[in-house]
Coordinates of C-alpha atoms in Angstrom, one line a residue:
M67 CA 21.7 -10.2 20.8
R68 CA 18.0 -10.8 21.8
K69 CA 15.8 -12.2 19.0
M70 CA 13.4 -9.6 17.7
L71 CA 9.8 -10.0 18.8
N72 CA 7.2 -11.0 16.2
F73 CA 4.7 -8.3 17.0
S74 CA 1.3 -9.9 16.7
V75 CA -1.0 -8.2 14.2
A76 CA -4.8 -8.4 14.2
F77 CA -7.1 -7.1 11.6
L78 CA -10.1 -4.9 12.1
A79 CA -13.3 -6.3 10.8
L80 CA -14.3 -2.9 9.6
S81 CA -11.6 -2.6 7.0
A82 CA -9.8 -6.0 6.7
T83 CA -6.6 -4.1 7.3
G84 CA -3.9 -4.1 9.9
C85 CA -4.5 -1.1 12.2
T86 CA -3.3 -0.9 11.8
G87 CA 19.6 2.7 10.9
P88 CA 23.2 2.9 10.3
A89 CA 25.2 -0.2 9.6
A90 CA 27.1 -1.7 12.5
G91 CA 30.0 0.5 13.7
N92 CA 28.4 3.6 11.9
H93 CA 26.4 5.0 14.8
P94 CA 23.7 7.7 14.3
Q95 CA 24.5 11.2 14.8
P96 CA 22.8 12.8 18.0
P97 CA 19.6 14.5 17.5
P98 CA 19.6 18.2 16.9
P99 CA 18.4 20.6 19.7
P100 CA 14.6 20.7 20.1
Q101 CA 12.6 23.2 18.1
A102 CA 10.7 25.9 19.9
S103 CA 7.5 24.6 21.5
N104 CA 4.4 25.3 19.6
C105 CA 2.2 22.5 21.0
S106 CA 0.0 25.3 22.4
S107 CA -1.6 25.4 18.8
L108 CA -3.2 22.1 19.4
S109 CA -6.8 22.3 20.4
L110 CA -8.4 20.1 23.1
G111 CA -10.5 17.3 22.5
Q112 CA -11.1 14.1 20.4
G113 CA -9.9 14.6 16.8
A114 CA -9.2 18.3 17.7
S115 CA -7.4 20.6 15.2
L116 CA -3.6 20.6 15.2
G117 CA -3.5 24.3 14.5
G118 CA -0.7 23.7 11.7
F119 CA 1.5 21.8 14.2
V120 CA 3.7 19.1 12.7
P121 CA 5.3 16.6 15.0
F122 CA 9.0 16.6 15.3
P123 CA 11.7 19.0 13.9
S124 CA 12.0 19.9 10.3
D125 CA 15.0 17.6 9.7
S126 CA 13.0 14.7 11.0
L127 CA 12.9 11.7 8.5
W128 CA 9.1 12.1 8.9
N129 CA 9.2 15.6 7.5
Q130 CA 11.9 15.4 4.9
D131 CA 11.2 16.2 1.3
I132 CA 12.1 13.1 -0.5
S133 CA 11.0 14.1 -4.0
S134 CA 14.5 13.8 -5.3
T135 CA 15.7 10.8 -3.4
P136 CA 17.2 8.0 -5.5
V137 CA 15.0 5.0 -6.3
D138 CA 16.1 1.7 -5.0
A139 CA 17.7 -0.8 -7.5
N140 CA 15.0 -3.3 -6.6
S141 CA 12.1 -1.0 -6.8
S142 CA 10.3 -2.6 -9.8
A143 CA 10.7 -6.1 -8.3
I144 CA 9.4 -5.0 -5.0
I145 CA 6.3 -3.5 -6.5
T146 CA 5.7 -6.5 -8.6
F147 CA 6.0 -8.6 -5.4
I148 CA 3.4 -6.3 -3.7
G149 CA 1.1 -6.5 -6.7
A150 CA 1.5 -3.8 -9.4
G151 CA -2.2 -3.6 -9.8
V152 CA -3.1 -3.2 -6.1
G153 CA -4.9 0.1 -5.6
L154 CA -4.3 2.6 -2.7
H155 CA -6.9 2.3 -0.1
A156 CA -7.8 5.2 2.4
D157 CA -8.1 3.3 5.7
F158 CA -10.0 6.2 7.2
G159 CA -13.1 8.1 6.7
A160 CA -16.4 9.3 8.1
G161 CA -19.0 7.6 10.3
Q162 CA -18.9 3.9 11.0
Y163 CA -18.6 0.6 9.2
L164 CA -20.2 -2.5 10.9
G165 CA -20.4 -0.3 14.0
S166 CA -16.8 0.7 14.3
T167 CA -15.3 4.2 13.4
I168 CA -13.1 4.2 10.3
G169 CA -9.4 5.2 11.1
I170 CA -7.1 5.7 14.0
P171 CA -8.6 8.2 16.5
Y172 CA -6.6 10.5 18.7
L173 CA -7.2 12.7 21.8
I174 CA -5.5 15.9 22.8
V175 CA -5.4 16.7 26.5
G176 CA -4.0 19.6 28.5
G177 CA -1.9 20.0 31.8
Q178 CA -4.9 19.3 33.9
Q179 CA -5.0 15.6 32.8
G180 CA -3.6 13.6 35.7
P181 CA -1.5 10.4 35.3
V182 CA -3.2 7.0 34.7
T183 CA -1.8 3.6 35.6
I184 CA -0.8 1.5 32.6
N185 CA -0.7 -2.3 33.2
F186 CA 1.5 -4.2 30.6
T187 CA 0.1 -7.5 29.2
A188 CA 2.7 -8.2 26.6
Y189 CA 5.8 -6.0 25.7
G190 CA 6.3 -4.3 29.0
S191 CA 10.1 -4.8 28.8
E192 CA 10.1 -2.7 25.5
S193 CA 7.6 -0.2 26.7
D194 CA 8.0 3.2 28.3
P195 CA 6.8 3.1 32.0
G196 CA 3.6 4.6 33.2
P197 CA 1.6 6.3 34.6
M198 CA 0.7 8.3 31.6
P199 CA -1.8 11.2 31.0
V200 CA -4.2 8.9 29.1
P201 CA -7.7 9.1 30.5
V202 CA -9.8 6.0 30.5
T203 CA -12.2 7.8 28.3
A204 CA -9.8 8.2 25.4
P205 CA -11.1 6.4 22.2
I206 CA -9.8 3.0 21.3
E207 CA -9.3 2.3 17.6
G208 CA -12.5 1.0 16.3
Y209 CA -14.6 2.6 18.9
P210 CA -17.4 2.2 19.8
N211 CA -16.8 -1.4 19.0
P212 CA -13.1 -1.9 18.9
G213 CA -13.3 -5.6 18.4
T214 CA -10.0 -7.7 18.3
G215 CA -7.9 -5.2 16.2
D216 CA -4.7 -3.5 17.3
R217 CA -6.8 -1.3 19.6
H218 CA -4.5 1.7 19.5
V219 CA -5.0 4.7 21.8
L220 CA -3.2 8.0 20.9
V221 CA -3.1 10.9 23.3
L222 CA -1.3 14.2 22.8
D223 CA -0.5 16.5 25.8
N224 CA -0.5 20.1 24.3
S225 CA 1.0 21.5 27.6
N226 CA 4.1 19.4 27.7
C227 CA 4.3 18.4 23.9
F228 CA 4.5 14.7 24.4
L229 CA 2.7 11.9 22.6
Y230 CA 1.5 8.8 24.2
E231 CA 0.6 5.6 22.2
L232 CA -0.7 2.4 23.4
S233 CA -1.6 -0.9 21.6
S234 CA -3.9 -3.8 22.5
S235 CA -5.6 -1.5 24.9
S236 CA -8.5 -2.1 27.2
V237 CA -9.9 -0.2 30.2
S238 CA -9.5 -1.9 33.7
G239 CA -11.4 0.2 36.2
S240 CA -9.4 3.4 36.6
S241 CA -6.4 2.2 34.7
W242 CA -5.4 0.7 31.4
N243 CA -4.3 -2.7 30.2
A244 CA -1.9 -2.4 27.3
G245 CA 0.3 -4.7 25.2
S246 CA 2.8 -1.9 24.8
A247 CA 3.2 1.8 25.2
A248 CA 5.6 4.5 24.1
V249 CA 6.2 8.1 24.8
W250 CA 7.3 10.4 22.1
D251 CA 8.8 13.8 22.6
L252 CA 7.2 15.8 19.8
L253 CA 9.9 18.4 19.8
K254 CA 12.9 16.1 19.2
N255 CA 14.0 13.3 16.8
E256 CA 13.7 10.8 19.5
Q257 CA 15.5 7.4 19.2
R258 CA 14.1 4.4 21.0
P259 CA 16.3 1.3 21.3
Y260 CA 16.9 -0.8 18.2
T261 CA 15.0 -4.0 18.3
W262 CA 12.3 -2.6 20.5
T263 CA 8.8 -2.5 19.2
S264 CA 6.4 0.5 20.0
A265 CA 2.6 0.7 19.8
D266 CA 3.4 0.1 16.0
A267 CA 5.2 -3.0 14.6
A268 CA 7.9 -1.0 13.1
G269 CA 8.8 0.7 16.5
L270 CA 7.5 3.8 15.0
P271 CA 5.0 6.5 16.3
I272 CA 1.6 6.3 14.7
F273 CA 0.2 9.7 15.1
P274 CA 2.8 11.5 12.9
G275 CA 2.0 9.4 9.9
L276 CA -1.8 9.8 10.0
V277 CA -3.8 11.8 7.4
H278 CA -5.7 14.5 9.4
Y279 CA -8.6 16.3 7.8
D280 CA -7.7 19.7 9.2
E281 CA -4.4 19.7 7.4
V282 CA -5.9 18.5 4.1
A283 CA -8.6 21.2 4.4
A284 CA -5.8 23.7 4.9
G285 CA -4.3 22.5 1.5
Q286 CA -1.1 20.8 2.5
V287 CA 0.1 17.7 4.3
R288 CA 3.9 18.3 5.4
H289 CA 4.9 14.9 6.5
A290 CA 5.2 11.4 5.4
L291 CA 2.2 9.1 5.7
R292 CA 1.8 5.5 7.4
F293 CA 0.8 2.6 5.3
T294 CA 0.7 -1.3 5.6
L295 CA 1.6 -4.2 3.4
Q296 CA 0.7 -7.9 3.8
Q297 CA 4.2 -9.2 4.0
S298 CA 7.4 -8.0 5.5
R299 CA 10.7 -9.6 6.2
A300 CA 13.1 -9.7 9.1
A301 CA 14.7 -6.2 8.6
F302 CA 14.1 -2.6 9.1
I303 CA 15.5 0.8 7.9
S304 CA 15.4 4.1 9.5
P305 CA 13.3 5.5 11.0
A306 CA 12.0 2.0 12.0
S307 CA 13.7 0.1 14.9
H308 CA 11.8 -3.2 14.9
W309 CA 10.7 -5.9 12.5
A310 CA 7.7 -8.2 12.5
A311 CA 8.5 -10.7 9.9
N312 CA 5.9 -12.8 8.3
S313 CA 7.9 -13.6 5.1
S314 CA 11.4 -14.9 4.2
N315 CA 11.1 -13.6 0.6
A316 CA 14.0 -11.1 -0.1
L317 CA 11.4 -8.9 -1.9
A318 CA 9.2 -8.5 1.1
A319 CA 9.4 -5.1 2.5
P320 CA 11.6 -4.2 5.5
M321 CA 9.7 -2.1 8.1
G322 CA 10.4 1.5 7.6
M323 CA 10.4 1.0 3.7
R324 CA 9.5 4.2 2.0
M325 CA 7.5 4.5 -1.3
R326 CA 6.9 7.7 -3.4
L327 CA 4.3 8.5 -5.8
K328 CA 5.9 9.0 -9.1
A329 CA 6.4 12.7 -9.9
G330 CA 4.9 12.4 -13.4
Y331 CA 1.7 11.0 -12.1
D332 CA -1.2 13.2 -13.2
V333 CA -3.4 14.2 -10.1
S334 CA -5.5 16.8 -11.9
A335 CA -8.5 14.5 -12.4
Y336 CA -8.8 14.1 -8.6
S337 CA -10.8 16.1 -6.1
A338 CA -8.9 18.9 -4.2
T339 CA -8.9 16.8 -1.2
N340 CA -7.3 13.8 -2.8
Q341 CA -4.9 16.0 -4.7
V342 CA -3.4 17.3 -1.3
I343 CA -3.1 13.6 -0.2
L344 CA -1.4 12.6 -3.5
N345 CA 0.8 15.5 -3.7
A346 CA 2.1 14.7 -0.3
L347 CA 2.8 11.3 -1.4
K348 CA 5.0 12.7 -4.1
K349 CA 6.9 15.0 -1.7
Y350 CA 7.1 13.0 1.5
G351 CA 6.1 9.5 0.5
M352 CA 4.7 6.9 2.8
I353 CA 6.4 4.7 5.3
M354 CA 5.7 0.9 5.9
A355 CA 4.8 0.6 9.5
D356 CA 2.8 -2.5 10.0
N357 CA 1.7 -5.8 8.6
G358 CA -1.8 -5.4 7.2
S359 CA -3.7 -5.1 3.9
N360 CA -1.6 -4.0 0.9
M361 CA -1.4 -0.3 0.2
Y362 CA -3.7 0.7 3.1
L363 CA -3.0 4.4 4.0
S364 CA -3.7 5.4 7.6
G365 CA -5.6 8.3 8.7
A366 CA -7.7 9.8 11.5
P367 CA -11.5 9.5 11.4
D368 CA -13.5 12.7 10.8
D369 CA -17.1 13.3 9.8
H370 CA -16.0 15.7 7.3
W371 CA -14.4 13.1 5.0
D372 CA -16.3 12.3 1.9
N373 CA -16.0 8.3 1.9
N374 CA -17.0 8.1 -1.9
D375 CA -14.4 10.6 -2.7
L376 CA -11.7 8.8 -0.7
R377 CA -12.5 5.7 -2.7
A378 CA -11.2 7.3 -5.8
L379 CA -7.8 6.9 -4.5
G380 CA -8.2 3.3 -5.4
Q381 CA -7.5 4.2 -9.0
V382 CA -3.8 4.9 -7.9
S383 CA -1.9 1.5 -8.1
A384 CA 1.2 0.3 -6.6
S385 CA 2.7 0.5 -10.1
N386 CA 2.5 4.3 -9.8
F387 CA 4.9 4.3 -6.9
E388 CA 8.6 3.7 -6.5
V389 CA 10.5 2.3 -3.6
L390 CA 13.0 4.9 -2.3
Q391 CA 16.8 3.7 -1.9
M392 CA 17.1 1.6 1.2
T393 CA 20.6 2.0 2.6
P394 CA 21.5 0.6 5.1
V395 CA 19.0 -2.2 5.7
Y396 CA 19.3 -3.6 9.2
T397 CA 19.1 -7.5 9.8
Q398 CA 20.1 -9.5 12.7
N399 CA 23.6 -9.4 11.3
N400 CA 24.3 -5.6 11.5
I401 CA 22.1 -4.1 14.1
P402 CA 24.1 -1.2 15.6
S403 CA 25.6 -1.5 18.9
G404 CA 26.7 1.1 21.3
A405 CA 26.5 2.5 24.9
A406 CA 23.2 2.8 26.8
P407 CA 22.8 6.1 28.7
Q408 CA 24.9 6.8 31.8
I409 CA 23.2 8.0 35.0
T410 CA 25.8 9.5 37.2
S411 CA 23.4 10.7 39.9
F412 CA 19.8 11.0 40.7
T413 CA 19.1 12.8 44.0
A414 CA 16.3 14.4 46.0
S415 CA 16.7 17.8 47.7
S416 CA 15.2 16.1 50.7
N417 CA 14.7 12.5 51.6
S418 CA 12.4 13.1 54.5
I419 CA 9.5 15.5 54.3
V420 CA 6.0 16.4 55.6
A421 CA 3.3 15.4 53.1
G422 CA 2.8 17.8 50.2
T423 CA 6.2 19.4 50.7
Q424 CA 7.9 20.3 47.4
V425 CA 11.1 18.3 46.6
A426 CA 13.4 18.8 43.8
L427 CA 14.6 15.7 42.0
S428 CA 17.9 16.3 40.1
W429 CA 19.9 14.1 37.8
V430 CA 23.1 14.0 35.9
V431 CA 22.8 11.8 32.7
S432 CA 24.7 11.5 29.6
G433 CA 23.9 9.9 26.2
A434 CA 20.0 9.8 26.6
S435 CA 17.6 10.4 23.8
Y436 CA 14.8 10.9 26.5
L437 CA 13.9 10.7 30.1
I438 CA 11.0 9.5 32.2
V439 CA 10.5 9.9 36.0
S440 CA 7.9 7.3 37.4
P441 CA 5.5 7.3 39.1
D442 CA 5.4 11.0 38.3
P443 CA 5.7 13.4 36.5
G444 CA 6.4 11.0 33.7
A445 CA 8.3 12.3 30.5
V446 CA 10.5 15.1 31.4
R447 CA 13.2 17.4 29.9
G448 CA 16.1 19.1 31.5
A449 CA 17.9 18.1 34.6
S450 CA 15.5 18.5 37.4
V451 CA 11.9 18.5 38.3
S452 CA 9.7 19.3 41.3
V453 CA 7.4 16.7 43.1
A454 CA 5.3 16.8 46.2
P455 CA 4.6 13.2 47.3
A456 CA 1.5 12.7 49.5
Q457 CA 3.1 9.5 50.8
S458 CA 6.4 7.7 50.9
T459 CA 7.5 7.1 47.3
T460 CA 10.4 5.6 45.4
Y461 CA 11.0 7.5 42.2
T462 CA 12.7 5.8 39.2
L463 CA 14.5 7.6 36.6
Y464 CA 14.5 6.0 33.1
A465 CA 17.2 7.3 30.6
T466 CA 16.8 5.7 27.1
N467 CA 18.7 5.9 23.8
A468 CA 19.1 3.9 20.7
F469 CA 21.1 1.3 22.5
G470 CA 19.2 0.6 25.7
R471 CA 18.0 1.9 28.9
A472 CA 19.5 2.9 32.3
T473 CA 17.6 3.3 35.6
A474 CA 18.2 4.8 39.0
T475 CA 16.1 5.2 42.1
V476 CA 15.6 7.6 45.0
S477 CA 13.2 7.3 47.8
I478 CA 11.5 10.2 49.7
T479 CA 9.9 9.4 53.1
V480 CA 6.7 11.2 54.0
H481 CA 5.7 11.6 57.7

């Protein structure tokens, strides 16, 4: 099997932090049917309101109540390895630090946003293909001075309910250069291939693990949170799919490791804002997603945050957490194997048209977790889509699941 990539991690000067499955033979169960679309509750704009929307179905590992999940047998030793006295740090806030915004920004666009070319500079073979509806005006992590950090770009499409995430991003004219890119269906428990990275070192989506001001203001965070640790080993657990090892110590965290604030920890002395965050850490926990500073909790920037108040979270130390049971842990020796999707057919209703004529692209696919048609319309659901090419175009269908990707092409001549 291909050796896993060592995802390079840079630290933002503003915070000195990284930006930021089943055992072999026991294949994961297929995802449940998508929930009803409610992405229409997402407002448009940078850092816009989610309107109560929580990505992924309620049975997603991101959204599961883990308050009664058993503790890992090595929890105490792992906490000691991290540093029992290391305090929690909110890696987000209001305003800027050294000219850079604090946190990982996001942008919500609508159906009017057209596709934009993505040029891959590092992990194109493990990325989802563009173009993507990611405007070149989308904020890069650390804006207005992104520096040499992970330079994440997160864009949600509220018309189609897909999430697009880029890393190592920079604008090149009317297109993007990116180290990697991933598309996430916000209505499904999508599974990208084991061993593939994403815009995050763990192969995870970033946006679902951020602390958002509007959900805290509403009084409840209903999902797990993203955090970083300085050291990780060559292993991962679900929902992660990739490792970025920088330690051979058996107590170093695997990507995807989940920690929970102890139920008995008294949060009553904290502000209402911090109580919401801490109670979420009791109920949903936090998921290790990247190499970075120890116990750094990820969130979206917002001028409503009170930075002094968020610093009080530093009183919560690693010793107040416990590591949840890690079973199974995936290493190079037990990565699940299985069949990539099968594309039985990929056809066009007409292969020769006048410019602008509507053409139906149809496919028969089995075993796919998600589908993309490139160069447009991009991420799709169902078994067909309509296109109207202005020039002769070869369309590629990408069908992806936990074990790989299959492709097929069809050409339409425009005259």
